[in-house]
Tab-separated table of C-alpha atoms in Angstrom:
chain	number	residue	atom	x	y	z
X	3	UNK	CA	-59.143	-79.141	-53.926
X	4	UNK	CA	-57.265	-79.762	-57.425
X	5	UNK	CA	-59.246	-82.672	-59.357
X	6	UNK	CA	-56.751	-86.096	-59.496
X	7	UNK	CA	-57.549	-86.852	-62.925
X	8	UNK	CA	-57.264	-83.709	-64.211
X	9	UNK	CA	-54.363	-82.864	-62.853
X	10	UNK	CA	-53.227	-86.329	-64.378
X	11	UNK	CA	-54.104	-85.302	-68.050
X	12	UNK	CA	-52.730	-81.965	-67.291
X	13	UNK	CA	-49.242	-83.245	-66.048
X	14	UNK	CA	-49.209	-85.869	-69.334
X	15	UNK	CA	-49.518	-82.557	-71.427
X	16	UNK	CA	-45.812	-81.438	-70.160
X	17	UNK	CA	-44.109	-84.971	-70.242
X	18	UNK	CA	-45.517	-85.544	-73.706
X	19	UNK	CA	-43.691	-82.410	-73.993
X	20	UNK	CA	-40.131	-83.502	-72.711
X	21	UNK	CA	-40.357	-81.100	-69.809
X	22	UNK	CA	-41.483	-83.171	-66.772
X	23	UNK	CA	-40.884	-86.565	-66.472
X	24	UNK	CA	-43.018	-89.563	-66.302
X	25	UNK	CA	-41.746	-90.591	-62.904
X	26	UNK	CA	-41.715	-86.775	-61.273
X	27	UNK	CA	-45.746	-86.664	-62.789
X	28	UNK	CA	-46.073	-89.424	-60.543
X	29	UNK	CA	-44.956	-87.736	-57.481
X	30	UNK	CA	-47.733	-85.270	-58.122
X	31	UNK	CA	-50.470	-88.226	-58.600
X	32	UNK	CA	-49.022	-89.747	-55.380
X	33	UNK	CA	-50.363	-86.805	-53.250
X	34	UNK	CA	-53.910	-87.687	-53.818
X	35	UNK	CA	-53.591	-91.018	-52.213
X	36	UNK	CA	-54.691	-92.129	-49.007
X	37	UNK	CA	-51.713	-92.860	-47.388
X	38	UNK	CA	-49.910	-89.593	-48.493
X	39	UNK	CA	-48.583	-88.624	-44.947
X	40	UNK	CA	-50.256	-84.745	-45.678
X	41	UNK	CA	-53.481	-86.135	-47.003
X	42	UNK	CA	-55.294	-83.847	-45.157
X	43	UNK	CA	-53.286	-80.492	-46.328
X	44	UNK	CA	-54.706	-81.702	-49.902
X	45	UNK	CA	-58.273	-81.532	-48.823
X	46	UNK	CA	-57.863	-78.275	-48.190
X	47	UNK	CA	-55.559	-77.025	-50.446
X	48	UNK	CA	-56.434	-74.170	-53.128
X	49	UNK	CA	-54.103	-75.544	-55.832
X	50	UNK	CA	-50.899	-77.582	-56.379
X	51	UNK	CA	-48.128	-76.279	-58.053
X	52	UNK	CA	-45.420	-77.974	-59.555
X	53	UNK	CA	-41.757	-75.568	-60.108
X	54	UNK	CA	-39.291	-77.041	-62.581
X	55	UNK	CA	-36.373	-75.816	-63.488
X	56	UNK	CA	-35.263	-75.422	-67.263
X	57	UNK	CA	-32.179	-73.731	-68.912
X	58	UNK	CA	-34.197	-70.567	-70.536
X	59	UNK	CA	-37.675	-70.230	-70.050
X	60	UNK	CA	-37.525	-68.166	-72.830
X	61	UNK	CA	-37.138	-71.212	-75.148
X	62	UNK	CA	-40.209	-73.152	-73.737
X	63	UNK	CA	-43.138	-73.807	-76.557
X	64	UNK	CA	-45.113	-70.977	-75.039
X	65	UNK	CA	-47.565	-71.064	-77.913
X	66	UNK	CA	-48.286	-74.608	-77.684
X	67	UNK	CA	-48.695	-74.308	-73.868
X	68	UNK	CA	-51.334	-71.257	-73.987
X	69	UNK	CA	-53.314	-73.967	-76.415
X	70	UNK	CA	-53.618	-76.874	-73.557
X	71	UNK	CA	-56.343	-75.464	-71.367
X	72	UNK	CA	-54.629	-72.562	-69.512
X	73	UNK	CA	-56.451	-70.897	-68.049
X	74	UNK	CA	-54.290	-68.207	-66.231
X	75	UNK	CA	-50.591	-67.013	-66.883
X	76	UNK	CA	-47.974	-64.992	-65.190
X	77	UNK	CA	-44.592	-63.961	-66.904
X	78	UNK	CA	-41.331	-62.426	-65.684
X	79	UNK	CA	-37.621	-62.627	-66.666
X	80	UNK	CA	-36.916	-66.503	-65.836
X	81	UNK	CA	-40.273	-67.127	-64.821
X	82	UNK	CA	-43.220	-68.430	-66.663
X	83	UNK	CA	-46.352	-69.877	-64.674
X	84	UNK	CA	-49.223	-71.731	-66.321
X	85	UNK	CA	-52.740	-72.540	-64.372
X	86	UNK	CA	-55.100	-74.748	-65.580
X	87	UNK	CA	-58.829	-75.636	-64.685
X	88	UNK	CA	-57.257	-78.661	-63.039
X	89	UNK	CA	-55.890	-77.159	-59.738
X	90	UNK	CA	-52.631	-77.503	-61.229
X	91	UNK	CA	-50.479	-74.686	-61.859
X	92	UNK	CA	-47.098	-75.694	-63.608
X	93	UNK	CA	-44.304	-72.909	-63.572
X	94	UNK	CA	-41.228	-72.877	-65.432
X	95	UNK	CA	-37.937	-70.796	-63.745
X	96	UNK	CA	-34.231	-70.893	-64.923
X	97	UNK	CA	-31.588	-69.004	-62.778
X	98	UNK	CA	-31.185	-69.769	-59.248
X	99	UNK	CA	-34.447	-70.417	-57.235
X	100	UNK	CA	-32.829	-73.011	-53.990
X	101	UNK	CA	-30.209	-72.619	-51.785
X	102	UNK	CA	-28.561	-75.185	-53.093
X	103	UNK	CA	-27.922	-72.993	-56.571
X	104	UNK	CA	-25.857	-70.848	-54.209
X	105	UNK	CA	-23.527	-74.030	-54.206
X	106	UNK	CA	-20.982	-75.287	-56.995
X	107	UNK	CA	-21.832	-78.726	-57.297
X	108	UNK	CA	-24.844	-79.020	-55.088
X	109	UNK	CA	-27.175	-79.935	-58.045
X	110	UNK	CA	-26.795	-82.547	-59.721
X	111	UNK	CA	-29.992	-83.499	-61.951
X	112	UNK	CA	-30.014	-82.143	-65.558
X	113	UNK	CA	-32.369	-79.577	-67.064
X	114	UNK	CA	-35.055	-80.171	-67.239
X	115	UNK	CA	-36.239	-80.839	-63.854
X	116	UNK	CA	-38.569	-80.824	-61.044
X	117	UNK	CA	-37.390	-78.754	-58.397
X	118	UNK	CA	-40.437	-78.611	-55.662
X	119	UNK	CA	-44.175	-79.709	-55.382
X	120	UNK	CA	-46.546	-77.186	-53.864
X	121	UNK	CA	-49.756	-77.484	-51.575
X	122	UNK	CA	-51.443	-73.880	-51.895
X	123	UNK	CA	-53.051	-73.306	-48.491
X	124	UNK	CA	-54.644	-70.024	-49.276
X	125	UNK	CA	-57.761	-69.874	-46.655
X	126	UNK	CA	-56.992	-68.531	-43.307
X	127	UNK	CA	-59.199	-70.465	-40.452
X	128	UNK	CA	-59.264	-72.042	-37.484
X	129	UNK	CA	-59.199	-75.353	-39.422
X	130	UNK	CA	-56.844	-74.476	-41.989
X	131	UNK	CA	-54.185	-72.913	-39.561
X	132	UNK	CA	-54.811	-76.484	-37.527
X	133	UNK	CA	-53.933	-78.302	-40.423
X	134	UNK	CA	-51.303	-76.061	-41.645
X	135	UNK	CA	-49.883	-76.369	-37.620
X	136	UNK	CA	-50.078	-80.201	-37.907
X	137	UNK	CA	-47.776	-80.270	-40.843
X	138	UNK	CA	-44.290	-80.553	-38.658
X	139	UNK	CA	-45.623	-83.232	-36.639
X	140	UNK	CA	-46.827	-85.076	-39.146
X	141	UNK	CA	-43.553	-84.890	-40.982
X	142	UNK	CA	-41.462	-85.935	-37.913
X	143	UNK	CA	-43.838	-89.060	-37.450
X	144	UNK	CA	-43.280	-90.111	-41.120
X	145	UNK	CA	-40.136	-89.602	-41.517
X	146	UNK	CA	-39.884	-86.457	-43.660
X	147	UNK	CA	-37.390	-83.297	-42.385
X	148	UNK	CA	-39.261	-80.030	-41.917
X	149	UNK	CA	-37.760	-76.410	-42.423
X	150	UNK	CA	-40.266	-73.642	-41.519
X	151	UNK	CA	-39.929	-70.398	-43.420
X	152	UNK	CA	-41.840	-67.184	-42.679
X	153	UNK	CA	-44.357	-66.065	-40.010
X	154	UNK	CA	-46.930	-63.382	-39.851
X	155	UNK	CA	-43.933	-60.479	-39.278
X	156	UNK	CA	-41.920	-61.767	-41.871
X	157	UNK	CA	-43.819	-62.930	-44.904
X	158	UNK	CA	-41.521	-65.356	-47.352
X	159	UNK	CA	-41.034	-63.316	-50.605
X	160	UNK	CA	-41.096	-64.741	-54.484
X	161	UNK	CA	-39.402	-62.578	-57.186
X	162	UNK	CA	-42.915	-61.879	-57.923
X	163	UNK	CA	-45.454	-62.173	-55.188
X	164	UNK	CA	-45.143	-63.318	-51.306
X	165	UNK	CA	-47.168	-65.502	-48.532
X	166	UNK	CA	-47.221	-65.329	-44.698
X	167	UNK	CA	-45.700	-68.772	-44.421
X	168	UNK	CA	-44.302	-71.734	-45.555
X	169	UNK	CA	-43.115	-75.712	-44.162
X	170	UNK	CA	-40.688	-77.319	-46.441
X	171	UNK	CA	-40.846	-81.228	-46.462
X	172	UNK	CA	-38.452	-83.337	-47.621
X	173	UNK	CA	-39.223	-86.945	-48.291
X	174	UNK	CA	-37.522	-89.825	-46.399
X	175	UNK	CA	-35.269	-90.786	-49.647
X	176	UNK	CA	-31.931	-88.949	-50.115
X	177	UNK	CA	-31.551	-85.577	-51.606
X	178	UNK	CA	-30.444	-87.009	-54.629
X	179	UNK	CA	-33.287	-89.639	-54.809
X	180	UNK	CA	-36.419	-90.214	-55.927
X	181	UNK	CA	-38.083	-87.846	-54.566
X	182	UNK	CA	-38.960	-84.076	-53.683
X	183	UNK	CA	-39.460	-81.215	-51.323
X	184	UNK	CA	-42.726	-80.260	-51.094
X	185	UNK	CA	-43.925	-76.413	-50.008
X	186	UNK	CA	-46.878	-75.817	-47.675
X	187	UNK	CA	-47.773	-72.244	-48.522
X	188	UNK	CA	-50.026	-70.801	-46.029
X	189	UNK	CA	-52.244	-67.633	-46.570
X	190	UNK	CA	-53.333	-65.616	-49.555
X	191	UNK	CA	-50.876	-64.745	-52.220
X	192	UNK	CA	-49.950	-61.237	-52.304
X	193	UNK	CA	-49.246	-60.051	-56.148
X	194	UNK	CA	-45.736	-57.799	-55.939
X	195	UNK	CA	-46.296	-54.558	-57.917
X	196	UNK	CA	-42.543	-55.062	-59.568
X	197	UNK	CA	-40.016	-57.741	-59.744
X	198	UNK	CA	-38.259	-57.886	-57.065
X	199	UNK	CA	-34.323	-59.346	-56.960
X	200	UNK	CA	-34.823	-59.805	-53.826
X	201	UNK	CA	-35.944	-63.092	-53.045
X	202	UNK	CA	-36.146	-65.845	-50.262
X	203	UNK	CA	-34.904	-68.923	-51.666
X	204	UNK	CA	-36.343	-72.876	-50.879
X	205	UNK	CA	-34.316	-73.934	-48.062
X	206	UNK	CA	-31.666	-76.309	-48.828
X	207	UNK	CA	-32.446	-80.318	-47.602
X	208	UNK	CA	-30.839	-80.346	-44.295
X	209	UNK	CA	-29.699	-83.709	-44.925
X	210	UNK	CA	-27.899	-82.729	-47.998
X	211	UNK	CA	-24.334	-83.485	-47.409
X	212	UNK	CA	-23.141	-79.792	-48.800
X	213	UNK	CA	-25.936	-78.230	-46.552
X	214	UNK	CA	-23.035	-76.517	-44.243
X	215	UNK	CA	-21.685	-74.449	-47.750
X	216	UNK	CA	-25.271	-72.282	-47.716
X	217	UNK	CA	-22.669	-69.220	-48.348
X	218	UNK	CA	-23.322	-66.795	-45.607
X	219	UNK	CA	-24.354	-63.945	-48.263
X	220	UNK	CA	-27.560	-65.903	-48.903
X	221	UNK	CA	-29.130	-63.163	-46.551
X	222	UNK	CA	-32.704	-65.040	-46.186
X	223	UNK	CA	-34.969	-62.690	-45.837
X	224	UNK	CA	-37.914	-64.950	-43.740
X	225	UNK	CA	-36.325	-66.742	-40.545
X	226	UNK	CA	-36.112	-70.501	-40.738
X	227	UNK	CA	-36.561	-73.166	-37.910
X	228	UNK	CA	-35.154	-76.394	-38.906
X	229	UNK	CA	-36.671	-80.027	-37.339
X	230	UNK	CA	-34.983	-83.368	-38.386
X	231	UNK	CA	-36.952	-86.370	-38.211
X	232	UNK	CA	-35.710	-88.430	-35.276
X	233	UNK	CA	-37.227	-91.532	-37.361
X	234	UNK	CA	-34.470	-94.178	-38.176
């Protein structure tokens, strides 16, 4: 389980920075409390990963990053992804990563942003796979909307490595508010051997109000089962 205060001093590192923002390090810091409706996925979880989305990856201060404490490092065109002894890894993307990017107009925050939070589920057990299991329910109860992405025949594909499965949460807030999806990844992370352009994208909010425009050429790789909160 990623260390809270830690991860706090690691996330200060980036706003100091300019590159997350004090409110979006916040989100982070609110999954370690109490009443964070997937407390329990936290307990459990590997790592947390935080995705934002900048305008060239390329341009980040990549020396100045390597001297905060990383302590593991991936590159690839548009993608740069630091680790730290935290729990927290922090990766940097530019180019289109959501469905949403698919959509003129569908994104609206300016570069530099946070795009997703991430709850690295990478032990398969019986407990795990009940907690990982509980997550829709959970979500429905609270509030939050739920897209499931991937299964054990169809694992959900990065441009650079790939998982079994995922559940997408999206808070009870608007798309355009506050605050984030958040990506349950269950099962080890398999390490591509190349980059691969071909790529499952984070599931668009289905409460966005442009969610219909997906364009149908988005072929999504991993099959997706959508559950809307019933919760007024």
């Amino acid at each position: 389980m990623p260390e809270q205060s830690s991860a706090a001093a690691t996330l200060r590192f980036f706003t100091e920075l300019g590159l997350i923002s004090a409110d979006e390090a916040a989100l982070v810091d609110e999954l370690f409390t109490a009443d964070f409706p997937f407390a329990a996925a936290i307990g459990i979880a590997e790592s947390v990963h935080v995705q934002v989305k900048v305008a060239d990856v390329h341009a980040l201060p990549h020396d100045k990053i390597l001297a905060g404490d990383v302590s593991a490092q991936r590159d690839a065109p548009n993608f740069r992804k630091y680790g730290f002894p935290s729990g927290i890894a922090v990766i940097f993307t530019s180019g289109a990563i959501a469905e949403e990017d698919l959509i003129p107009g569908a994104v609206t925050r300016p570069l530099p942003f946070v795009d997703h939070l991430g709850i690295d589920l990478r032990e398969d057990s019986l407990d795990s796979r009940a907690v990982y299991a509980d997550i829709r329910d959970r979500a429905v109860a609270a509030g939050w909307r739920h897209v499931r992405q991937g299964g054990p025949q169809a694992p959900v594909r990065g441009c650079q490595c790939e998982v079994s499965e995922k559940s997408w949460v999206y808070p009870p807030d608007s798309p355009h508010g506050r605050g984030r999806p958040i990506e349950f990844a269950f099962g080890e992370l398999e390490l591509l051997s190349s980059t691969d352009t071909n790529c499952d994208y984070r599931p668009i909010d289905p409460a966005h109000p442009l969610a219909r425009l997906v364009p149908k050429t988005n072929q999504v790789r991993a099959p997706q089962t959508v559950t809307l909160s019933t919760r007024r």
